[in-house]
mmCIF file of C-alpha atoms in Angstrom:
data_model
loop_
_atom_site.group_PDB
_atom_site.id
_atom_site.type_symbol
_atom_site.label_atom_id
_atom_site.label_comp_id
_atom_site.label_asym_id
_atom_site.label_seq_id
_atom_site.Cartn_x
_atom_site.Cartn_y
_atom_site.Cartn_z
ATOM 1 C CA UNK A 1 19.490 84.276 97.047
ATOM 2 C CA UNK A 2 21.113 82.458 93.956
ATOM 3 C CA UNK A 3 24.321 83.936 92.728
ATOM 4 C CA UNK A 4 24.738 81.733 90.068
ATOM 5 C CA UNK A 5 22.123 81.005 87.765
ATOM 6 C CA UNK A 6 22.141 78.711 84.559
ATOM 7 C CA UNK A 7 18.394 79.406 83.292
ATOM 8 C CA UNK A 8 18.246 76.826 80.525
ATOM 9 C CA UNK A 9 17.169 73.481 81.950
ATOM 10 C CA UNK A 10 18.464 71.082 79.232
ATOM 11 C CA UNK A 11 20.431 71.354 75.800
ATOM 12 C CA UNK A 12 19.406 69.278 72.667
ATOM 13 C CA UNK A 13 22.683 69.349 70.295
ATOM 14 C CA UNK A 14 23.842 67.100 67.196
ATOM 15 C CA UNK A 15 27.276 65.186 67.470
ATOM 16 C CA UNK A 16 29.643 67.533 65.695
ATOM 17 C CA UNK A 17 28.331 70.844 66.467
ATOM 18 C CA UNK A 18 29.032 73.338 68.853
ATOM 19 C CA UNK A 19 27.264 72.986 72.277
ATOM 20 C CA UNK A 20 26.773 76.467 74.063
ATOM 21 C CA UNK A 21 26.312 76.533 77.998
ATOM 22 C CA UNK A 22 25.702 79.555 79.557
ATOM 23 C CA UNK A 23 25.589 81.210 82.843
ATOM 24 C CA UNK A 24 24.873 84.475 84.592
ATOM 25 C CA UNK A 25 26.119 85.844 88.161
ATOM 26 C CA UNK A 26 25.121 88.305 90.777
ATOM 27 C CA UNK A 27 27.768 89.166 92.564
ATOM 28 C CA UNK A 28 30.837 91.367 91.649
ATOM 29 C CA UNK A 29 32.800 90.048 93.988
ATOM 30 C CA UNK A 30 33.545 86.332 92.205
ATOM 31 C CA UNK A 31 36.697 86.127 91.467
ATOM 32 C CA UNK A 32 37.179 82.524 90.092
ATOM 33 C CA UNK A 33 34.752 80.294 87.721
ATOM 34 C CA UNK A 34 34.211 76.908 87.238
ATOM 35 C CA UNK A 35 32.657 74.358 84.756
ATOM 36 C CA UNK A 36 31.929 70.683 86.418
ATOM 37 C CA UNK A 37 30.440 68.065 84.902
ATOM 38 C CA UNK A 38 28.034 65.047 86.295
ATOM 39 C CA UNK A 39 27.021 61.788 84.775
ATOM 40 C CA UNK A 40 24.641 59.955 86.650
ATOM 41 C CA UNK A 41 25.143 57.882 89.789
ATOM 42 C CA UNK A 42 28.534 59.739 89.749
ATOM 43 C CA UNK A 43 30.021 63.351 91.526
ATOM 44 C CA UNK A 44 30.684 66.388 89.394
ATOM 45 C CA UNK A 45 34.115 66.142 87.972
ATOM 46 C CA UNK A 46 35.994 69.822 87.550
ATOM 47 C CA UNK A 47 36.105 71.029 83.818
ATOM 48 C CA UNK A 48 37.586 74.031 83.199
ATOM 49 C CA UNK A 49 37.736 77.256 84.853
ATOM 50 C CA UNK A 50 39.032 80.757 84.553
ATOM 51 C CA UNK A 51 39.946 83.720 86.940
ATOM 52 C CA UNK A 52 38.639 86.695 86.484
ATOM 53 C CA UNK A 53 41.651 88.618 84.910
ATOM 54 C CA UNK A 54 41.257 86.623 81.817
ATOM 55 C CA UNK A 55 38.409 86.282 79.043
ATOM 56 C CA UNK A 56 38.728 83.228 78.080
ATOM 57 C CA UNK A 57 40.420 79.688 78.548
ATOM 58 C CA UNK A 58 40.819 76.712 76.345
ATOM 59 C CA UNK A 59 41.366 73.223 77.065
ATOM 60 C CA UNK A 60 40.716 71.005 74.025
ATOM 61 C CA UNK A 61 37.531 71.389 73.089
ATOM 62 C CA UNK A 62 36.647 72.832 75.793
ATOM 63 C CA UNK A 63 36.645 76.443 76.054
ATOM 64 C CA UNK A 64 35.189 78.665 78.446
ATOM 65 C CA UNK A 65 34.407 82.351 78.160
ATOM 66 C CA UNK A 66 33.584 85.247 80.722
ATOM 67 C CA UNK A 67 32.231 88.564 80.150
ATOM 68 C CA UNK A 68 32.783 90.064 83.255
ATOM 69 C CA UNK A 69 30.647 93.805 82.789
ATOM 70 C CA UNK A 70 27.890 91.131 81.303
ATOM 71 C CA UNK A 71 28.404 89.122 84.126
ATOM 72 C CA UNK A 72 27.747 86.233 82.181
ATOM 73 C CA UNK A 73 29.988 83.060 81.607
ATOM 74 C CA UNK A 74 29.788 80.174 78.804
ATOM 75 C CA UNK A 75 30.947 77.138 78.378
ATOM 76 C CA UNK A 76 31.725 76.273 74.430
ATOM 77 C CA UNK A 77 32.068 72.641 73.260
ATOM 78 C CA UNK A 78 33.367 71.896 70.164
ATOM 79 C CA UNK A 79 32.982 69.317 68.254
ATOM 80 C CA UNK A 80 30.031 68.197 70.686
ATOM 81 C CA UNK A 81 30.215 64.122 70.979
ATOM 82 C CA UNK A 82 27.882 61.974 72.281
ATOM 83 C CA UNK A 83 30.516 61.234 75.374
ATOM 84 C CA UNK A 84 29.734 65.028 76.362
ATOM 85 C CA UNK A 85 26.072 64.399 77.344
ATOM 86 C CA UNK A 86 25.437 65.045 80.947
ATOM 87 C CA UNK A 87 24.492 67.739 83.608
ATOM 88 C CA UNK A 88 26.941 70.847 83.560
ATOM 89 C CA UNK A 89 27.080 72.855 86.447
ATOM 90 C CA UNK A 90 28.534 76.239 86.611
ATOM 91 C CA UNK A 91 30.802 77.365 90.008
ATOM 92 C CA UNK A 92 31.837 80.691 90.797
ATOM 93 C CA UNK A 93 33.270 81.749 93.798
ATOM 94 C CA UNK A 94 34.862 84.908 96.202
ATOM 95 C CA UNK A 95 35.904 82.272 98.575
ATOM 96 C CA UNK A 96 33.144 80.015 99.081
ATOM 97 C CA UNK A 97 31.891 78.148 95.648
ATOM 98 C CA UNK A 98 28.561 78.836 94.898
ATOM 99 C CA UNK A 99 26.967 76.419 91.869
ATOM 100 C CA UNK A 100 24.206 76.756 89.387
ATOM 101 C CA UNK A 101 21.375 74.598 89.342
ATOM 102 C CA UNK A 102 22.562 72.733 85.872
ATOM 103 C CA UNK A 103 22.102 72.330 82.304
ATOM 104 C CA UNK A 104 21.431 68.450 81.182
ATOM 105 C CA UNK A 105 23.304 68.321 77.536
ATOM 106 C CA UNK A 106 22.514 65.439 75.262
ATOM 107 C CA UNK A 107 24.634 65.224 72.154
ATOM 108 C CA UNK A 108 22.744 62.710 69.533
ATOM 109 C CA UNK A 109 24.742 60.893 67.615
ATOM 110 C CA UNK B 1 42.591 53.827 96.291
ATOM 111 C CA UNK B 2 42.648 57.695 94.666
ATOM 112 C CA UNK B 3 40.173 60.840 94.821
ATOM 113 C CA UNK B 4 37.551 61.416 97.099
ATOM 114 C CA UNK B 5 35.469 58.044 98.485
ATOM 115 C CA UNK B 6 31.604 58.207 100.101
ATOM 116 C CA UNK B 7 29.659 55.333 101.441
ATOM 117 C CA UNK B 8 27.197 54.024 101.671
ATOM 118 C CA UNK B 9 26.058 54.765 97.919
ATOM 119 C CA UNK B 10 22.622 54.373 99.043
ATOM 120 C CA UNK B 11 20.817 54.769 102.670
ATOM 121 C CA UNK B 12 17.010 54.472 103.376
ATOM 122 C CA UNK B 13 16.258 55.523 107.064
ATOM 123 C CA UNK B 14 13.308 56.257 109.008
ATOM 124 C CA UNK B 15 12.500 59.604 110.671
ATOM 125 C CA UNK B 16 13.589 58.021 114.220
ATOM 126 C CA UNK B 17 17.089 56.490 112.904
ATOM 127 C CA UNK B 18 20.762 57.700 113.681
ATOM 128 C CA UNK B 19 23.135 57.063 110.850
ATOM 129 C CA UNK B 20 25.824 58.515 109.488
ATOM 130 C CA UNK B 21 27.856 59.264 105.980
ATOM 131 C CA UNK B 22 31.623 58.789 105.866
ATOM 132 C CA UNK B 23 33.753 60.711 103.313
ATOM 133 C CA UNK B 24 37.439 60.102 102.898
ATOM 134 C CA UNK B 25 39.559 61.719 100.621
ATOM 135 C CA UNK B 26 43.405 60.464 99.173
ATOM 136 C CA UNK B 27 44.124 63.343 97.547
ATOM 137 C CA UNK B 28 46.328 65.322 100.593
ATOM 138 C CA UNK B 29 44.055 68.319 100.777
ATOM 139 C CA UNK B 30 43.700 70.467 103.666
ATOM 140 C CA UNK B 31 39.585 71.096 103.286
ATOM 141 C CA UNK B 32 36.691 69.238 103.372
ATOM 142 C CA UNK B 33 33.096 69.486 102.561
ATOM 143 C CA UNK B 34 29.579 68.358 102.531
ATOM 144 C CA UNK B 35 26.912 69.698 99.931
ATOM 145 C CA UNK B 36 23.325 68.469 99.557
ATOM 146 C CA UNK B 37 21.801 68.234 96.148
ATOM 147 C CA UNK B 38 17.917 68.666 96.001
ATOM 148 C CA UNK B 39 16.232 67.760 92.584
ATOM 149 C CA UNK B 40 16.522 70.818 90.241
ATOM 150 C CA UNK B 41 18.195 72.836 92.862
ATOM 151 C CA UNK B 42 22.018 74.460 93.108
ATOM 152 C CA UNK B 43 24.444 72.490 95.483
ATOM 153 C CA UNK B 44 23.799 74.094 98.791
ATOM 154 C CA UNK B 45 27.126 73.937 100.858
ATOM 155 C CA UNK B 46 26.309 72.635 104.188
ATOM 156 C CA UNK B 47 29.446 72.107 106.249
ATOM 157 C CA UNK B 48 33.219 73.389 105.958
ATOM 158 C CA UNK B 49 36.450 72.160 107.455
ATOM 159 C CA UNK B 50 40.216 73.358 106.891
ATOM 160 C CA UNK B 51 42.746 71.849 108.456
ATOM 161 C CA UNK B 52 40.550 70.017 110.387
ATOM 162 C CA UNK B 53 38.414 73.018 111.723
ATOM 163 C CA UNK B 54 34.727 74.071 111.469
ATOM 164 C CA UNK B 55 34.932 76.928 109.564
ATOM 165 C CA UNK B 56 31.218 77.515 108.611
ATOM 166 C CA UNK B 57 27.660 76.150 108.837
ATOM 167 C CA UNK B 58 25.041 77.404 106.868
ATOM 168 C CA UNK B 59 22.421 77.566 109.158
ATOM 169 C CA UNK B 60 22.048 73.662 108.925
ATOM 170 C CA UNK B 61 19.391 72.196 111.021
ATOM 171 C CA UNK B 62 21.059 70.693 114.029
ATOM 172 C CA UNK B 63 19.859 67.201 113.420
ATOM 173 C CA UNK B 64 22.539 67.119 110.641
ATOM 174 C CA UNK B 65 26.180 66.931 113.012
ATOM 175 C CA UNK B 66 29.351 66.796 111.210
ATOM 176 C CA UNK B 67 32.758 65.519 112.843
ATOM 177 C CA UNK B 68 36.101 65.899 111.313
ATOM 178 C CA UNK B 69 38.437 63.460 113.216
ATOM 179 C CA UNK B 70 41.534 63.794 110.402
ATOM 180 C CA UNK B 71 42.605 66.258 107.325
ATOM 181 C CA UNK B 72 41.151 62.791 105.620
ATOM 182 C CA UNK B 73 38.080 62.021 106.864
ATOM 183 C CA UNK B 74 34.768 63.679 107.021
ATOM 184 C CA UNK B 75 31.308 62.474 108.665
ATOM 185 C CA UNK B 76 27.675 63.768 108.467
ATOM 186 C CA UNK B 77 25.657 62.258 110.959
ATOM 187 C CA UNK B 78 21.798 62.227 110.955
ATOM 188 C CA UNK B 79 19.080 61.946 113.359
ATOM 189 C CA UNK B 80 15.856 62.477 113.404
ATOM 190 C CA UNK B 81 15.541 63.730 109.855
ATOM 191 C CA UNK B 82 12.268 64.685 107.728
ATOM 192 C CA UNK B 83 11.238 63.376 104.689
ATOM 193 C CA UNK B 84 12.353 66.450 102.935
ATOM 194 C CA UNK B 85 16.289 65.995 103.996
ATOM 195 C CA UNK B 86 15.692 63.097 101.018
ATOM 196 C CA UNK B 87 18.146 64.432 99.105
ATOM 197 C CA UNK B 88 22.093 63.252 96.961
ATOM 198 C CA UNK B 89 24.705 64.307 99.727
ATOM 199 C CA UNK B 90 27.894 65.152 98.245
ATOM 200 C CA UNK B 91 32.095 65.077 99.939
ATOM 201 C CA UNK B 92 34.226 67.022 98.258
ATOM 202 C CA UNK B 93 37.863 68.360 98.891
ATOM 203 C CA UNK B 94 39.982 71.403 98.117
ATOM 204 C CA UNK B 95 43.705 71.626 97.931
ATOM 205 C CA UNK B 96 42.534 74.852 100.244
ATOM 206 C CA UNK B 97 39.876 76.797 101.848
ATOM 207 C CA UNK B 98 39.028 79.876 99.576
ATOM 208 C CA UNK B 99 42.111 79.291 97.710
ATOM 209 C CA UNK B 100 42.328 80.449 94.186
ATOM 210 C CA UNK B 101 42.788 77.851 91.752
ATOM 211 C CA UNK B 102 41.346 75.808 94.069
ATOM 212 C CA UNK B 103 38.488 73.437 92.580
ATOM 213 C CA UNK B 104 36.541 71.133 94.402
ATOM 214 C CA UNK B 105 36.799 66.946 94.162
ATOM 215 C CA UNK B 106 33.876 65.541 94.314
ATOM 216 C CA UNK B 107 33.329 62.149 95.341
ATOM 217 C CA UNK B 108 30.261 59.963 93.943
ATOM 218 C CA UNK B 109 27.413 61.106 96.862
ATOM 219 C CA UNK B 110 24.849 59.172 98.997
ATOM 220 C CA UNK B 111 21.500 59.054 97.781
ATOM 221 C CA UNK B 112 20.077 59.112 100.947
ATOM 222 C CA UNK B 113 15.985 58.871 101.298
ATOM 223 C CA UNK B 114 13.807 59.586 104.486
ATOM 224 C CA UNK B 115 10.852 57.598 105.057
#
């Protein structure tokens, strides 16, 4: 049963544009939502996240939306760099954290 | 040393062997974790401990045995494992268990394959 689904596999962007992750739920109950981010050979490394009382969050260029009766969350990057390319997962949890299955983002230069 | 250390980095075993993984975090949190990554699969959480206690197993095969001696430290042990355990096994901590505001530290995972 996957809670958290992030149904596009990879993300081809150019450096300067806006890089759009996105990522549906299941379960009503979630309460909390993460981004984390993993370069190879290395863990994920915690993003952003947001709570579920609020739309959005920004960090930088990092922002990080949530449409709760959509059930959907996404991850905006912008300007995209070439830095930025790696696996993003999304996290959402009602206690336990339950993770999508990533999106690999390459930003050409 | 800061954040959330794994070793070995790498471990090949045979279906026969007994090894384990060792996680230790700096970091002062009260729970610890273990994940497995599969390729092109979610994390699937495996093990939980807060404040030193089991607090759930997700119907992990017994031949994966985790021990919790310290708030800091954090073992997976493995015996007898199939070829299909082959998978990135990931430590992580949280300031607390099911706490809000709460993300998980990862730390860099043991690739760990099963011949």
């Amino acid at each position: 049963d996957q809670q958290v689904k992030q149904n596009s596999p990879s993300l081809s962007v150019q450096e300067g544009r806006i890089s759009i992750l996105n990522c549906d739920y299941t379960n009503s109950m979630f309460d909390y939502f993460l981004w984390y981010k993993k370069y190879p050979a290395e863990g994920p490394t915690f993003l952003i996240s947001i709570s579920s009382i609020k739309d959005k969050n920004e960090d930088g260029r990092f922002t990080v939306f949530l449409n709760k009766s959509a059930k959907h969350l996404s991850l905006h990057i912008v300007p995209s760099q070439p830095g930025d390319s790696a696996v993003y997962f999304c996290a959402a949890s009602a206690g336990d954290m339950r993770f999508g299955a990533g999106t690999r983002l390459t930003v050409k230069p | 040393e800061t954040g959330v250390t794994q070793t070995p980095r790498h471990l090949v075993m045979g279906m026969t062997n007994k090894k384990s993984l060792k996680c230790e975090q700096h970091l002062g949190h009260n729970a610890m974790y273990w994940y497995k990554q599969s390729a092109k699969k979610p994390l699937e959480l495996m093990f939980v401990y807060s404040l030193e206690e089991r607090v759930e197993n997700n119907s992990v095969p017994s031949r994966f045995s985790p021990e919790c001696p310290n708030s800091s430290h954090l073992f997976l042990h493995l015996h007898t494992l199939q070829p299909e355990d082959s998978a990135l096994y990931l430590c992580a901590s949280s300031q607390d268990y099911q706490g809000l505001n709460s993300p998980l530290h990862f730390g860099n995972g043991t690739r760990l394959t099963v011949t």
